[in-house]
Amino acid sequence: MNKPAFAVWLTGLPGAGKSVISEELRKRLEEKHINVYLLRMDNMRNYVTPEPKYTDDERQLIYNAFSFTTKLLVENGVNVIMDATGNLRKYRKLAKKIIPNYLEIFIKCPLKLAIKREVKRKDTKEAPEEIYEKALQDEAENVPGLQAEYEQPKHPDVIVQSDKLDIQESAAKIFEEVQNRFEFIRKKIS
């Protein structure tokens, strides 16, 4: 039997801080000798759809693959941090349904701040560059928060207000929830 594992999905607008918070969370977990895989939607998208069009059908396909991949990892004892916008609730609902030991983390950020952060971002970690700027100039379509709706989670396990908390505080809040929720993690840490 495989050891128990968990998945946490950090969802929020592009530029909300998901990637930097994910990195910090991974660092905190690994400092406690908890191995974790950071699965980024942008990396996966580049392999599954090398020339993405960001259509509704394509998004559905890629989010199904994202959730299914996470499910397989968790079922095989791999802890996963999921870094993805997941702009529609149905994507996250599927993940919650199929992934054992799943937490949904909403990285809440005002759109204006997310746009400002995204413009300043130097390392996009394979994410599309300058997506808000391109969307505002009609050079990109279906950008969550602008042309595509971002459906905020109705009942996330944790809300992190990234405009009020810094990266370390945000990761600490999520780390605390992981400890509180999963006994197998508490046992490993203590």
Short mmCIF file of C-alpha atoms in Angstrom, two decimals:
data_model
loop_
_atom_site.label_atom_id
_atom_site.label_comp_id
_atom_site.label_asym_id
_atom_site.label_seq_id
_atom_site.Cartn_x
_atom_site.Cartn_y
_atom_site.Cartn_z
CA MET A 1 0.00 0.00 0.00
CA ASN A 2 1.27 3.47 -0.87
CA LYS A 3 1.90 6.05 1.79
CA PRO A 4 -0.83 8.70 2.09
CA ALA A 5 -0.33 11.92 0.15
CA PHE A 6 -2.16 15.19 -0.42
CA ALA A 7 -2.76 17.80 -3.12
CA VAL A 8 -3.24 21.53 -2.70
CA TRP A 9 -4.50 23.59 -5.64
CA LEU A 10 -3.51 27.25 -5.56
CA THR A 11 -6.08 29.00 -7.74
CA GLY A 12 -6.42 32.69 -8.55
CA LEU A 13 -6.01 35.26 -11.28
CA PRO A 14 -2.83 35.35 -13.35
CA GLY A 15 -0.49 37.61 -11.38
CA ALA A 16 -2.16 36.88 -8.02
CA GLY A 17 1.01 35.27 -6.67
CA LYS A 18 0.29 31.55 -7.11
CA SER A 19 3.72 30.62 -8.46
CA VAL A 20 5.83 32.45 -5.88
CA ILE A 21 3.62 31.23 -3.02
CA SER A 22 3.79 27.68 -4.43
CA GLU A 23 7.59 27.86 -4.45
CA GLU A 24 7.67 29.10 -0.85
CA LEU A 25 5.20 26.43 0.26
CA ARG A 26 7.32 23.74 -1.38
CA LYS A 27 10.39 25.10 0.40
CA ARG A 28 8.62 25.02 3.79
CA LEU A 29 7.39 21.47 3.27
CA GLU A 30 10.79 20.23 2.14
CA GLU A 31 12.45 21.87 5.16
CA LYS A 32 10.24 19.56 7.24
CA HIS A 33 11.33 16.58 5.11
CA ILE A 34 8.00 16.39 3.30
CA ASN A 35 8.67 15.69 -0.36
CA VAL A 36 6.32 17.44 -2.73
CA TYR A 37 5.98 17.81 -6.48
CA LEU A 38 5.10 21.25 -7.84
CA LEU A 39 2.84 20.72 -10.86
CA ARG A 40 2.46 23.91 -12.88
CA MET A 41 -0.32 24.22 -15.40
CA ASP A 42 1.89 26.32 -17.66
CA ASN A 43 4.49 23.54 -17.89
CA MET A 44 1.85 20.90 -18.56
CA ARG A 45 0.06 23.04 -21.14
CA ASN A 46 3.28 23.50 -23.11
CA TYR A 47 3.58 19.72 -23.51
CA VAL A 48 -0.07 18.79 -23.99
CA THR A 49 -0.89 21.72 -26.28
CA PRO A 50 2.43 23.12 -27.61
CA GLU A 51 0.61 25.90 -29.47
CA PRO A 52 -2.27 26.70 -27.11
CA LYS A 53 -5.33 28.51 -28.39
CA TYR A 54 -6.99 28.82 -24.94
CA THR A 55 -10.39 27.76 -26.29
CA ASP A 56 -13.02 26.39 -23.91
CA ASP A 57 -12.56 22.85 -25.27
CA GLU A 58 -8.79 23.04 -24.98
CA ARG A 59 -9.01 24.38 -21.42
CA GLN A 60 -11.39 21.58 -20.46
CA LEU A 61 -8.98 19.00 -21.88
CA ILE A 62 -5.92 20.43 -20.18
CA TYR A 63 -7.62 20.85 -16.79
CA ASN A 64 -8.94 17.28 -16.98
CA ALA A 65 -5.38 16.10 -17.66
CA PHE A 66 -4.05 18.30 -14.85
CA SER A 67 -6.47 16.85 -12.31
CA PHE A 68 -6.03 13.27 -13.51
CA THR A 69 -2.23 13.56 -13.36
CA THR A 70 -2.49 14.88 -9.81
CA LYS A 71 -4.85 12.06 -8.87
CA LEU A 72 -2.35 9.47 -10.10
CA LEU A 73 0.51 11.11 -8.24
CA VAL A 74 -1.41 11.35 -4.95
CA GLU A 75 -2.67 7.77 -5.23
CA ASN A 76 0.97 6.72 -5.61
CA GLY A 77 2.15 8.54 -2.50
CA VAL A 78 3.37 11.78 -4.07
CA ASN A 79 2.33 15.07 -2.43
CA VAL A 80 1.42 17.69 -5.04
CA ILE A 81 1.15 21.47 -5.12
CA MET A 82 -1.03 22.42 -8.08
CA ASP A 83 -0.23 25.86 -9.50
CA ALA A 84 -2.98 26.83 -11.94
CA THR A 85 -5.48 29.62 -12.51
CA GLY A 86 -8.39 27.18 -12.90
CA ASN A 87 -10.70 30.01 -13.88
CA LEU A 88 -13.90 27.92 -13.86
CA ARG A 89 -15.32 26.15 -10.81
CA LYS A 90 -16.03 23.03 -12.85
CA TYR A 91 -12.29 22.43 -13.26
CA ARG A 92 -11.71 22.61 -9.52
CA LYS A 93 -14.87 20.61 -8.80
CA LEU A 94 -13.51 17.71 -10.85
CA ALA A 95 -10.22 17.85 -8.94
CA LYS A 96 -12.04 17.78 -5.61
CA LYS A 97 -14.10 14.81 -6.78
CA ILE A 98 -11.24 12.61 -8.00
CA ILE A 99 -8.18 13.60 -5.93
CA PRO A 100 -7.86 12.14 -2.43
CA ASN A 101 -6.74 14.48 0.39
CA TYR A 102 -7.40 17.59 -1.66
CA LEU A 103 -7.33 21.22 -0.52
CA GLU A 104 -8.41 24.24 -2.56
CA ILE A 105 -6.50 27.44 -1.81
CA PHE A 106 -7.84 30.70 -3.21
CA ILE A 107 -5.10 33.28 -3.80
CA LYS A 108 -7.28 36.38 -3.73
CA CYS A 109 -5.91 39.50 -5.37
CA PRO A 110 -7.56 42.59 -6.88
CA LEU A 111 -7.41 42.55 -10.68
CA LYS A 112 -5.55 45.89 -10.87
CA LEU A 113 -2.78 44.56 -8.62
CA ALA A 114 -2.62 41.25 -10.52
CA ILE A 115 -2.18 43.20 -13.78
CA LYS A 116 0.54 45.35 -12.21
CA ARG A 117 2.39 42.28 -10.89
CA GLU A 118 2.09 40.39 -14.16
CA VAL A 119 3.63 43.29 -16.09
CA LYS A 120 6.63 43.33 -13.70
CA ARG A 121 7.13 39.56 -13.69
CA LYS A 122 10.53 38.64 -15.11
CA ASP A 123 10.51 34.85 -14.76
CA THR A 124 7.17 33.66 -16.09
CA LYS A 125 7.99 29.96 -15.45
CA GLU A 126 6.67 29.05 -18.91
CA ALA A 127 3.51 31.13 -18.46
CA PRO A 128 2.50 33.31 -21.38
CA GLU A 129 4.23 36.69 -21.11
CA GLU A 130 2.42 40.02 -20.80
CA ILE A 131 -1.00 38.38 -21.07
CA TYR A 132 -2.93 41.28 -19.56
CA GLU A 133 -1.16 43.85 -21.72
CA LYS A 134 -1.83 41.75 -24.83
CA ALA A 135 -5.46 41.27 -23.83
CA LEU A 136 -5.97 44.99 -23.28
CA GLN A 137 -4.56 45.60 -26.76
CA ASP A 138 -6.77 42.87 -28.29
CA GLU A 139 -3.70 40.72 -29.04
CA ALA A 140 -4.80 37.92 -26.69
CA GLU A 141 -8.21 36.40 -26.07
CA ASN A 142 -9.84 34.54 -23.20
CA VAL A 143 -7.60 35.95 -20.46
CA PRO A 144 -9.11 35.16 -17.03
CA GLY A 145 -10.21 38.32 -15.29
CA LEU A 146 -10.66 40.21 -18.56
CA GLN A 147 -12.31 38.42 -21.51
CA ALA A 148 -12.72 35.10 -19.68
CA GLU A 149 -14.50 34.91 -16.37
CA TYR A 150 -12.65 33.91 -13.22
CA GLU A 151 -15.18 32.18 -10.97
CA GLN A 152 -14.02 32.65 -7.41
CA PRO A 153 -14.24 29.53 -5.26
CA LYS A 154 -17.44 29.39 -3.21
CA HIS A 155 -15.97 27.37 -0.34
CA PRO A 156 -12.18 27.21 -0.54
CA ASP A 157 -10.30 25.52 2.27
CA VAL A 158 -8.10 28.60 2.67
CA ILE A 159 -8.29 32.16 1.38
CA VAL A 160 -4.95 33.94 1.07
CA GLN A 161 -5.24 37.66 0.41
CA SER A 162 -2.00 38.20 -1.46
CA ASP A 163 -2.48 41.96 -1.41
CA LYS A 164 -2.37 41.89 2.42
CA LEU A 165 0.04 39.01 3.18
CA ASP A 166 3.59 38.67 1.90
CA ILE A 167 4.86 35.48 0.26
CA GLN A 168 6.15 33.96 3.50
CA GLU A 169 2.95 34.71 5.43
CA SER A 170 0.85 33.31 2.58
CA ALA A 171 2.82 30.07 2.44
CA ALA A 172 2.76 29.79 6.25
CA LYS A 173 -1.05 30.04 6.25
CA ILE A 174 -1.34 27.22 3.70
CA PHE A 175 1.30 25.12 5.46
CA GLU A 176 -0.67 25.42 8.70
CA GLU A 177 -3.83 24.17 6.98
CA VAL A 178 -1.96 21.21 5.49
CA GLN A 179 -0.73 20.29 8.99
CA ASN A 180 -4.16 20.76 10.56
CA ARG A 181 -6.00 18.81 7.89
CA PHE A 182 -3.75 15.80 7.40
CA GLU A 183 -2.76 13.69 10.39
CA PHE A 184 -0.14 11.83 8.35
CA ILE A 185 1.65 15.17 7.83
CA ARG A 186 1.43 16.12 11.52
CA LYS A 187 2.98 12.77 12.45
CA LYS A 188 5.83 13.27 10.00
CA ILE A 189 6.60 16.77 11.29
CA SER A 190 6.46 15.97 15.01
#
